[in-house]
Coordinates of C-alpha atoms in Angstrom, one line a residue:
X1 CA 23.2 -53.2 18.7
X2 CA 24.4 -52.6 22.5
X3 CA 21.6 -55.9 23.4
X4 CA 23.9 -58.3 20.8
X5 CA 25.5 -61.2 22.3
X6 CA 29.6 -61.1 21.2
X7 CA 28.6 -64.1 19.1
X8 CA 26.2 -62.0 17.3
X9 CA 28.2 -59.2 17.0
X10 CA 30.9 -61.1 15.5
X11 CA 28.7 -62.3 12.6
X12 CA 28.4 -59.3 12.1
X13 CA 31.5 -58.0 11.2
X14 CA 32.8 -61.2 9.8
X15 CA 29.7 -60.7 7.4
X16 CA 30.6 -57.4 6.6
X17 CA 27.1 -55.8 7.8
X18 CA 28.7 -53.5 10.0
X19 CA 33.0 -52.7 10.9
X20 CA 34.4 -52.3 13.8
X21 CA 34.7 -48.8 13.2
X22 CA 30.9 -48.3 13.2
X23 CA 30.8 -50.7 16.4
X24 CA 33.1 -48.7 18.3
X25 CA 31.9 -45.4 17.2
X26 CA 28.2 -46.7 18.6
X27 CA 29.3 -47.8 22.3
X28 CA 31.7 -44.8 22.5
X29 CA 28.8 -43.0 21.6
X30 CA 26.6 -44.8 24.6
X31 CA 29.4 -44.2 26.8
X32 CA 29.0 -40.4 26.1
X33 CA 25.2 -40.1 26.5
X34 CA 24.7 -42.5 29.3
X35 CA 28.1 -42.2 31.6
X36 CA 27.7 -39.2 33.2
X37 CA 24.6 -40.8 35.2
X38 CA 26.3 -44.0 36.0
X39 CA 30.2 -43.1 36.4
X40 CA 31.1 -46.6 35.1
X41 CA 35.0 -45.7 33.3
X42 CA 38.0 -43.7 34.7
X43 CA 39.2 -43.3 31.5
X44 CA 37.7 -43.5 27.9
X45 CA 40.3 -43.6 25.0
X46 CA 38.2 -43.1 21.9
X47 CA 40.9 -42.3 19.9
X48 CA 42.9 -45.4 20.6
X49 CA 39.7 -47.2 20.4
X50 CA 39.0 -46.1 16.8
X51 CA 42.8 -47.0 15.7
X52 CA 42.5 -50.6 17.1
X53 CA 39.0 -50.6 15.3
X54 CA 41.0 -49.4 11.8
X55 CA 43.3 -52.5 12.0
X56 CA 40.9 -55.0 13.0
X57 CA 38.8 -53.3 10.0
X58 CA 41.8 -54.2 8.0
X59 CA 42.4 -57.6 9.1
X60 CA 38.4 -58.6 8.9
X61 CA 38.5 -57.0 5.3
X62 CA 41.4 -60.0 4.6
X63 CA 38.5 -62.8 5.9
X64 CA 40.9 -64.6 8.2
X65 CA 40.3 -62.7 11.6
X66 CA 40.1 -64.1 14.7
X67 CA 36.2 -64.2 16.0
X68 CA 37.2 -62.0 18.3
X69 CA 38.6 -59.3 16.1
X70 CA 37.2 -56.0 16.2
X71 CA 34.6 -56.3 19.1
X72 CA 35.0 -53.0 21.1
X73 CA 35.8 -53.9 25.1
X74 CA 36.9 -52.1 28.4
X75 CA 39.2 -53.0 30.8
X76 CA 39.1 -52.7 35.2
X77 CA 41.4 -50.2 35.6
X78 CA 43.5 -52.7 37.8
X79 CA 45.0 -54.2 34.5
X80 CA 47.9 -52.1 33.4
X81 CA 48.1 -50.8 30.1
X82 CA 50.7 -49.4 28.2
X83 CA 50.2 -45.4 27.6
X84 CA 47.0 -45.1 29.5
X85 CA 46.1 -44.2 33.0
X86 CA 46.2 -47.0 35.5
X87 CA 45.0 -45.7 38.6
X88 CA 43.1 -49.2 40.8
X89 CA 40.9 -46.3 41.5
X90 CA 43.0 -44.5 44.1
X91 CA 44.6 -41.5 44.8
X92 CA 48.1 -43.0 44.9
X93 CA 48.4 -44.0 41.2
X94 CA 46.2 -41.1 39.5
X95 CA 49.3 -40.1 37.7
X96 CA 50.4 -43.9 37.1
X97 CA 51.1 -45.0 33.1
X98 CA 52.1 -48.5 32.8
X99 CA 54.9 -48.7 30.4
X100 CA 53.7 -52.4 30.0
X101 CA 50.5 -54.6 29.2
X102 CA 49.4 -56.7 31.9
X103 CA 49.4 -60.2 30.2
X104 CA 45.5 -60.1 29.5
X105 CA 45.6 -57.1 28.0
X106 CA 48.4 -58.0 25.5
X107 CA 46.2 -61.5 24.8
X108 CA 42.8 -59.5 24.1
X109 CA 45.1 -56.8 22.2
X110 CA 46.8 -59.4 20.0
X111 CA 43.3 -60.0 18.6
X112 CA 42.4 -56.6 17.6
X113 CA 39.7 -56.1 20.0
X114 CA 39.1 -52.2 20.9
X115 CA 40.2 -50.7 24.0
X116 CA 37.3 -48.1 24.6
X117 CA 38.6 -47.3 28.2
X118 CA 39.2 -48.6 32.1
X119 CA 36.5 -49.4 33.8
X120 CA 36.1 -48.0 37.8
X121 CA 36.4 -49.8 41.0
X122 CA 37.1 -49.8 44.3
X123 CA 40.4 -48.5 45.7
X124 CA 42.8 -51.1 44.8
X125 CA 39.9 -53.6 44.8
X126 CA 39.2 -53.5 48.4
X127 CA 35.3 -53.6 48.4
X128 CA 31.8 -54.7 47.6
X129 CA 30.4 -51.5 46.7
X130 CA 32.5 -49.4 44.2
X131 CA 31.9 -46.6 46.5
X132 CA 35.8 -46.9 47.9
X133 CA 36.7 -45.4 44.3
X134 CA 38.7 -41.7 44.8
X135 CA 36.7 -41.4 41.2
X136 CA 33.7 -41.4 42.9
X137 CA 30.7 -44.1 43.6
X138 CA 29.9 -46.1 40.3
X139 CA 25.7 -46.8 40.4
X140 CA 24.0 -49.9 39.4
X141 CA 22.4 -49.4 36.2
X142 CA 18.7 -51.3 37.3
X143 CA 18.5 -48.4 40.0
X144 CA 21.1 -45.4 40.1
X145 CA 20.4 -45.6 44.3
X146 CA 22.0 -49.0 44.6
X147 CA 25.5 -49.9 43.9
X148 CA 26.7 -52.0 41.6
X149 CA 28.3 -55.0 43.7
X150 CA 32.4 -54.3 44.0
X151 CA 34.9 -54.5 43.3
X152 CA 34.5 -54.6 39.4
X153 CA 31.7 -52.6 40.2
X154 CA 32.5 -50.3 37.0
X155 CA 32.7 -52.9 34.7
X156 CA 29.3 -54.8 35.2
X157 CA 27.5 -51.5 35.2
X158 CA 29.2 -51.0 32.2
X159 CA 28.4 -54.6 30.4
X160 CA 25.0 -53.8 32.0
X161 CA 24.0 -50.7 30.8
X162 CA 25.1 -51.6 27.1
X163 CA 28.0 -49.6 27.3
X164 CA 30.6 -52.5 26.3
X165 CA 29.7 -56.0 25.0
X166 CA 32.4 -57.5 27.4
X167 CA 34.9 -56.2 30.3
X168 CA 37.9 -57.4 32.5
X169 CA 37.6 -58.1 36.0
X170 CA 39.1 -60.0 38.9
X171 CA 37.8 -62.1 41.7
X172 CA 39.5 -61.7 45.3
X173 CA 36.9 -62.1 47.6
X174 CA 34.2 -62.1 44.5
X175 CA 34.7 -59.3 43.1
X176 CA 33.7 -60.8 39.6
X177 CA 30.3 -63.1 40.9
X178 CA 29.2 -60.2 43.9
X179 CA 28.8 -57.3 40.8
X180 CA 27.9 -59.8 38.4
X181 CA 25.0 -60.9 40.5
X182 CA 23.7 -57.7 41.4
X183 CA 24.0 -55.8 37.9
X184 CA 22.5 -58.7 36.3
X185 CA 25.1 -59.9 34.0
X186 CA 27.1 -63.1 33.7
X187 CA 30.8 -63.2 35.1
X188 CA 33.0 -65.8 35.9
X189 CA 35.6 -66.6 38.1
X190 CA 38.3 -69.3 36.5
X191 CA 40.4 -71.7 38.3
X192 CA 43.2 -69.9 40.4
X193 CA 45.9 -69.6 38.6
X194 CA 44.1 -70.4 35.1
X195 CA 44.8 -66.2 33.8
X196 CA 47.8 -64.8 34.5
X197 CA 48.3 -61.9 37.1
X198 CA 51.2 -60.2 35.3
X199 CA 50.3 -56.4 35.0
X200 CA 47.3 -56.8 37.6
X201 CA 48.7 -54.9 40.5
X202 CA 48.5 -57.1 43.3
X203 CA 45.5 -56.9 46.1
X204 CA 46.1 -60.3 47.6
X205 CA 47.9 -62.6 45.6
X206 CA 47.0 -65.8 46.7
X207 CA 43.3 -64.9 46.4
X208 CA 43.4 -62.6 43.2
X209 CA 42.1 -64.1 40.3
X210 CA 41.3 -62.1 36.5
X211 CA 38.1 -63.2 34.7
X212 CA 35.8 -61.4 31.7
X213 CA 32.3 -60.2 32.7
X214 CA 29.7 -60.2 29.8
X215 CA 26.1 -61.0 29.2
X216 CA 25.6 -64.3 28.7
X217 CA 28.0 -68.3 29.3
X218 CA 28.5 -68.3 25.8
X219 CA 30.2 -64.8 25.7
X220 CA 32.3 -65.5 28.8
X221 CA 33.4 -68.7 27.2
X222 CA 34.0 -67.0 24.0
X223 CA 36.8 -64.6 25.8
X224 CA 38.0 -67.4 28.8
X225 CA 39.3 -69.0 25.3
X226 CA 41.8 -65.9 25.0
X227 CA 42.2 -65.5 28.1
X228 CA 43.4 -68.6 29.6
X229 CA 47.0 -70.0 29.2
X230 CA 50.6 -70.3 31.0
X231 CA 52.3 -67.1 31.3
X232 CA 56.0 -67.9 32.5
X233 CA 56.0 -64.4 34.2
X234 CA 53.6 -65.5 37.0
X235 CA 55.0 -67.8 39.1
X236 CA 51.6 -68.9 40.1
X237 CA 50.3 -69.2 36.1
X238 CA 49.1 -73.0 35.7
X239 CA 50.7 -75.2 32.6
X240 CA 47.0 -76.6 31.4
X241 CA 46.5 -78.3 27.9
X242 CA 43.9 -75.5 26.1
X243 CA 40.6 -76.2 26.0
X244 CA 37.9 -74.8 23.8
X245 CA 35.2 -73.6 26.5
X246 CA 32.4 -73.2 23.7
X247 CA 32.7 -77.0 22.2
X248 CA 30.4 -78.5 25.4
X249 CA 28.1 -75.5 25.8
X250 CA 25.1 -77.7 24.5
X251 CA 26.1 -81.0 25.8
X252 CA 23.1 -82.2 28.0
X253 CA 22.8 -82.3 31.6
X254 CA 20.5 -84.9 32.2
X255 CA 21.8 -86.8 34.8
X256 CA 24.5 -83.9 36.2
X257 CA 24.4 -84.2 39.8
X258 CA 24.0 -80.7 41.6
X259 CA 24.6 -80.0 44.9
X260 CA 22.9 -78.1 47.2
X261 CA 24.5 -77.1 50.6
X262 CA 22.2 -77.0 53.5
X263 CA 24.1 -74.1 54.7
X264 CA 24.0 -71.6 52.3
X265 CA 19.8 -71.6 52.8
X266 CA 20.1 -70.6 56.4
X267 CA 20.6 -67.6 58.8
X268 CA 21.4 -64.2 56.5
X269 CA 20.2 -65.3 53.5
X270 CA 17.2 -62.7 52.4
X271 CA 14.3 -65.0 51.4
X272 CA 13.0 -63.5 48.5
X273 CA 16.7 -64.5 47.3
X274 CA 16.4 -67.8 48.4
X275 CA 12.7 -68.2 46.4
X276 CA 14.7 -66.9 43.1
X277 CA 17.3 -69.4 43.5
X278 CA 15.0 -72.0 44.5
X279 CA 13.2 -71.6 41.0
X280 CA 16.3 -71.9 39.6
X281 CA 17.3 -75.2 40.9
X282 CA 13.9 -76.4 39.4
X283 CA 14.5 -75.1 35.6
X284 CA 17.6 -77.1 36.1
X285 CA 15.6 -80.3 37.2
X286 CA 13.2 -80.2 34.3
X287 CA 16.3 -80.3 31.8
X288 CA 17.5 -83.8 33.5
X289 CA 20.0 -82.4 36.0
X290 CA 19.8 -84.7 39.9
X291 CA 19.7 -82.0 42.7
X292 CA 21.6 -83.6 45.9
X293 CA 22.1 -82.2 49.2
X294 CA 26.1 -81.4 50.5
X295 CA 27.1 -79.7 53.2
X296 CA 29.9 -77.5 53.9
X297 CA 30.3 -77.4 57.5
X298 CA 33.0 -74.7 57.8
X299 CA 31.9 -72.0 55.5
X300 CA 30.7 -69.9 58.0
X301 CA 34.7 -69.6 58.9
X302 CA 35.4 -68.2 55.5
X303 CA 34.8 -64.4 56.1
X304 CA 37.0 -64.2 59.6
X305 CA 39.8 -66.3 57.7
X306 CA 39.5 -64.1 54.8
X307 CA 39.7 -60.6 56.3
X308 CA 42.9 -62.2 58.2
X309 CA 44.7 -63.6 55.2
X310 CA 43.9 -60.8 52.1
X311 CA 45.1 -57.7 54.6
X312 CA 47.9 -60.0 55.4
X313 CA 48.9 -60.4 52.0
X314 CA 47.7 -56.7 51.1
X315 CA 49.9 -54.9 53.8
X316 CA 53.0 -56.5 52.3
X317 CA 51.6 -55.9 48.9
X318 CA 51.2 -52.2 49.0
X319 CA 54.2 -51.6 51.1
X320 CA 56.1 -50.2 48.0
X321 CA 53.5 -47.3 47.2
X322 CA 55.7 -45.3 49.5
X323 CA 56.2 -41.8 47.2
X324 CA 59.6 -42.4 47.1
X325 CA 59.7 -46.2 44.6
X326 CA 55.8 -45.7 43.8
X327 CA 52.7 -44.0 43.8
X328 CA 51.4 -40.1 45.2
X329 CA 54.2 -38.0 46.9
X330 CA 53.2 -35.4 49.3
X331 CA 53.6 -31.9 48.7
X332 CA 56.8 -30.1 50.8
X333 CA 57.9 -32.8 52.8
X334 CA 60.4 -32.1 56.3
X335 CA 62.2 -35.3 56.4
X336 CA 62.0 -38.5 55.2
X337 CA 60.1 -40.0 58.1
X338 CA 57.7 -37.4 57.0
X339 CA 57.5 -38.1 53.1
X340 CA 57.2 -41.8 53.9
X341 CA 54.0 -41.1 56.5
X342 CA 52.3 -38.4 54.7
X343 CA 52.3 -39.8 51.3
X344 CA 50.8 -43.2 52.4
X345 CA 47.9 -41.0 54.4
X346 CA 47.1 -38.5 51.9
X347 CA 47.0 -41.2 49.0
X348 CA 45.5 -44.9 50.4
X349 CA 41.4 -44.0 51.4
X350 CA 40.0 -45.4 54.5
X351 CA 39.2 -48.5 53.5
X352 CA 42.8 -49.3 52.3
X353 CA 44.1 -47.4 55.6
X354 CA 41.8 -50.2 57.9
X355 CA 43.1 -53.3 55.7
X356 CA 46.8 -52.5 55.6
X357 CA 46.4 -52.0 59.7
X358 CA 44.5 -55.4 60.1
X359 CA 46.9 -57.4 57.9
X360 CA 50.0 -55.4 59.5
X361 CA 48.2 -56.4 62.9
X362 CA 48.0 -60.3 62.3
X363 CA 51.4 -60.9 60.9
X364 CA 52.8 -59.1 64.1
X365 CA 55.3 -60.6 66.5
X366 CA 53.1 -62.6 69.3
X367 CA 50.1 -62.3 67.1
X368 CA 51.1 -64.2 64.2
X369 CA 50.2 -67.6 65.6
X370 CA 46.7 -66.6 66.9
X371 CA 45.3 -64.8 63.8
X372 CA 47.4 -65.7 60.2
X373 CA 48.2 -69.3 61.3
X374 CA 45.2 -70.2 62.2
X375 CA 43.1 -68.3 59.5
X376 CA 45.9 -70.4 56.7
X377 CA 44.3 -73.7 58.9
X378 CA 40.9 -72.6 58.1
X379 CA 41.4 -72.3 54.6
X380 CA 43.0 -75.9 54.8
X381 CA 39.1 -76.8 56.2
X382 CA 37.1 -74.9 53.7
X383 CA 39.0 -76.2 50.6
X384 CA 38.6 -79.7 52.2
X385 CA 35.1 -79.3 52.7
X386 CA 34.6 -78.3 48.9
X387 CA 36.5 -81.5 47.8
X388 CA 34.6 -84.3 50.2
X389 CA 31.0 -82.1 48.7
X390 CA 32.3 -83.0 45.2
X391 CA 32.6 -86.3 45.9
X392 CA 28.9 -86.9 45.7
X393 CA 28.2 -84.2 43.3
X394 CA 29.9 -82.4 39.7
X395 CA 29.0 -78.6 40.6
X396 CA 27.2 -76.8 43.5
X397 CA 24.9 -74.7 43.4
X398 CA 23.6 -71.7 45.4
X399 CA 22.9 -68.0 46.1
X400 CA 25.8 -65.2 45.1
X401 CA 24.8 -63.0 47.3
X402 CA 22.5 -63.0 50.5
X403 CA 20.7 -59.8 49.4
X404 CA 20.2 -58.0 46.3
X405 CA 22.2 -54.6 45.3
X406 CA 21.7 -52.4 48.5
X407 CA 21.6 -48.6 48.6
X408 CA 24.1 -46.2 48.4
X409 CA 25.5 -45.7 51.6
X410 CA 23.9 -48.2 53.6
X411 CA 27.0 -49.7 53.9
X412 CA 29.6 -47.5 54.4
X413 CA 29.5 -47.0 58.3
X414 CA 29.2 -50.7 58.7
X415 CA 32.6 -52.3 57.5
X416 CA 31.5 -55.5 58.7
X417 CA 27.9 -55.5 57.1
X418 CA 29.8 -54.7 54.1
X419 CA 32.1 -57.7 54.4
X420 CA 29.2 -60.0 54.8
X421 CA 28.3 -59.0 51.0
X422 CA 30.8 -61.5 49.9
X423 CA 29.7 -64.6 52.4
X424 CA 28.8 -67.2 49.4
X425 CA 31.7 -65.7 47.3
X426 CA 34.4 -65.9 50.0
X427 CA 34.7 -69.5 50.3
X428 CA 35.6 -70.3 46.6
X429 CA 38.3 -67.9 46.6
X430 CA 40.0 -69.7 49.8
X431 CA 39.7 -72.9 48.0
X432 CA 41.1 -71.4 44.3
X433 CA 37.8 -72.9 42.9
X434 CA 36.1 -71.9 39.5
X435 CA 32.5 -70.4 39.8
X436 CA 29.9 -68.3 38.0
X437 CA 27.1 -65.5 38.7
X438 CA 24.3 -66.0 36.4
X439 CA 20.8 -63.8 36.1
X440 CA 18.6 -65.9 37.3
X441 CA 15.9 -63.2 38.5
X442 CA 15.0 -60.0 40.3
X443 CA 13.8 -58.7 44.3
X444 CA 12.1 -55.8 43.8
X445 CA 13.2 -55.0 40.7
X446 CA 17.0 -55.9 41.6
X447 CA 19.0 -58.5 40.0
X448 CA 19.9 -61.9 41.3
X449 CA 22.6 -64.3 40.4
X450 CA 23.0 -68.0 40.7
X451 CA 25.8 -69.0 41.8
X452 CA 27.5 -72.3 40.1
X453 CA 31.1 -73.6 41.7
X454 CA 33.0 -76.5 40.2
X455 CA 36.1 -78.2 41.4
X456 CA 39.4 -77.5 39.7
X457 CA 39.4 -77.0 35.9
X458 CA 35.5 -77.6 35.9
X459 CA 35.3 -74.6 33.7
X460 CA 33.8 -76.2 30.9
X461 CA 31.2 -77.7 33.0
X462 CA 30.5 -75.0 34.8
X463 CA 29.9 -72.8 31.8
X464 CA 27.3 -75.8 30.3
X465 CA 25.0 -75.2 32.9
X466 CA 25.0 -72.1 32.6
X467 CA 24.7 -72.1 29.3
X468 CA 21.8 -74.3 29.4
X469 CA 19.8 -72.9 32.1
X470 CA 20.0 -69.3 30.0
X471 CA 18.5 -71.5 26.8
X472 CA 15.2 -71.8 28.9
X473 CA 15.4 -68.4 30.3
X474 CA 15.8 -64.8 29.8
X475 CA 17.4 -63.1 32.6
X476 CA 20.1 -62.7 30.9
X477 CA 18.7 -60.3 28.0
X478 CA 16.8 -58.2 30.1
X479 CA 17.6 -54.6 30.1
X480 CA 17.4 -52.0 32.3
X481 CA 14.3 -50.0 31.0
X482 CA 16.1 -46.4 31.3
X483 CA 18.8 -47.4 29.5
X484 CA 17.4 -47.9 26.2
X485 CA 17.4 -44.8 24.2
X486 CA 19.6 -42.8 25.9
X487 CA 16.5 -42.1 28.4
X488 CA 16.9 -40.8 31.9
X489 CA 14.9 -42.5 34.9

């Protein structure tokens, strides 16, 4: 059951073979048995779950649900949600309920789709590990000594290990395509602004972007079609005509030119990587697609602009956890000066701590000039160097990540090893590009994604190739071996 595509699972209940009591029991069930080994949810609500799964039960039984209806699903615990814990996986909000539903939860709710619980990540979604969590290190479920890609970490181990058919994430850096890639799933990260950030407490929010995380295209264009749409409460929330992402999933791609920068091949990229995606680019030729060269001069920019521009916009953003409006209080403060202080150091981690200081750094008098302005002017160069490369191509192609899932701990005395995790992933996110991890192989038994960006509103496309590349391959069904039957490695 936990191997089903959503599609399949949807037959099912709309055919009666199984409810969605029975489907939620199972992967609560999983969650139980397997969990405790890979520390994939905060939270696990199995009574809500099986509540939601009663109605949607009663609304299949009527034979006009929504396709959607009844299929359990898990959300990064950086969505709020109304009467459950939302704690971004820090200290600071481990006593947080959301009185509200972020605006993704209420669209997936409004279809009757089972909460089973929130998923882990990194401390307010600062990382590429999910080892920043004050929940504790989520492990990839191919090989519980590597980690699971961050910073919706939790919720690709969780789609991954068979857990959940489909979970919530967001993309600031990558955080969708990085863990996607090396859990072996298929995520995607939707044109900036296309899902609305209401309820998603804010990381950087020019960068942050939500997304869904499942197995294959075809279930992540199943659930982009709830997702998507103008939500008047986000200032930043697009007004796009709806599309139905699954109508062009078989269209053919003979003809589709890919592009295929020079620069992602070069310096830092591992080359058993580069072999995987290489063989990808060929499965793609024998269907008809055109493989053309681009380049993207200024990419190498990205990472320095990024880690100048998301602390900037996360040492404003997490000025109000403060103990006093929001978040952890300390215990017996002396003064105010002293509540203030000690409740932002006992509750934010490190690698909060060294993001707020860096962003709080470059938007300083006399510094302002040499590190944000500039970094903005880089951003300027990156987006433009995606829109001339589209000019002689429809989508680009490349690796997600230079390396496979590394250990745990190789990492974490290296900030700046760590940041280079995200250098393929970066770029997009300064530009507000779609783009897609997609199995596409495995180093030493480790997935690998493929990573497919479009320009603006090139979701459809995007999710086509996809799509079409997984109809001549496998990578995408492939479990890890562990997993099945509740067995142990």
């Amino acid at each position: 059951m936990h191997n089903l595509s959503i599609k399949e699972l949807s037959a099912l209940l709309q055919s009666k073979k199984v409810s969605s009591v029975e489907l939620t029991r199972y992967f609560l069930n999983r969650i139980e048995t397997l969990d405790s080994e890979i520390n994939s949810f905060v939270t696990v609500t199995p009574e809500l779950a099986l509540q939601m799964a009663e109605v949607a039960d009663a609304k299949l039984a009527k034979g006009n649900a929504h396709p959607l209806t009844g299929i359990p699903m898990a959300h990064k615990d950086i969505f709020c949600t109304d009467g459950i814990k939302t704690s971004c996986g820090s200290k600071m909000l481990d006593n947080f309920v959301a009185p509200y539903d972020a605006h993704v939860v209420s669209q997936l709710k409004a279809l009757d789709m089972p909460i089973l619980g929130k998923t882990n990540m990194d401390e307010f979604a600062m990382g590429s590990s999910t080892e920043s969590s004050y929940y504790g290190a989520t492990k990839n479920p191919w090989n519980l000594q590597a980690v699971p890609g961050g910073s919706s970490g939790g919720s690709a181990a969780a789609v991954a290990a068979g857990l959940v058919p489909f979970a919530s994430g967001t993309d600031t850096g990558g955080s969708i395509r990085q863990p996607a890639s090396f859990c072996g799933i298929s995520g995607i990260k939707p044109t900036y602004g296309a899902i609305s950030r209401f309820g998603m407490i804010s990381y950087a929010s020019s960068f942050d972007q939500g997304g869904p995380m499942a197995r294959s295209a075809e279930d992540n264009a199943w659930l982009l079609n709830a997702m998507v749409g103008f939500d008047e409460r986000d200032s930043t929330s697009l007004t796009m005509d709806k599309v139905d992402y699954t109508s062009s999933l078989n269209d053919s791609i003979k003809g589709l030119r890919i592009g295929v920068p020079a620069e992602y091949f070069g310096e830092g990229l591992d080359p058993e990587v580069a072999t995987v995606i290489k063989h990808a680019m060929a499965e793609l030729e024998k269907q008809g697609a055109e493989l053309v060269e681009v380049h993207l001069p200024n990419q190498h920019l990205a990472v320095s602009a990024y880690y100048v521009l998301a602390p900037a916009e996360a040492s404003s953003n997490l000025s109000r956890f403060d103990g006093v409006r929001y978040g952890y209080r300390c215990e017996d403060p002396k003064d105010l000066n002293d509540l203030y202080t000690r409740s932002r150091a006992e509750g934010f981690g490190a690698e909060v701590k060294r993001r707020i200081m860096v962003g709080a750094y470059a938007l300083s008098a006399g510094y302002y000039d040499a590190y944000y302005l500039k970094a903005q002017k880089v951003r300027r160069l990156v987006r433009d160097d995606f829109t001339k490369a589209f000019e002689s191509c429809d989508v680009i192609l490349g690796p997600v990540a230079p390396t496979p899932a590394f250990n745990l701990g190789e990492k974490t005395d290296d900030p700046v090893s760590m940041y280079l995790a995200d250098l393929f992933t970066i770029p997009v996110n300064l530009a507000g590009l779609p783009a897609m991890s997609v199995p596409a192989g495995f180093v030493n038994q480790r997935p690998v994604g493929l990573h497919l960006v479009g320009p603006y509103f090139s979701e459809a496309k995007i999710l086509n190739v996809a799509h079409q590349y997984q109809q001549v391959t496998d990578w995408h069904k492939q479990t890890p071996e562990w997993i099945e039957g509740g067995r142990q490695a």
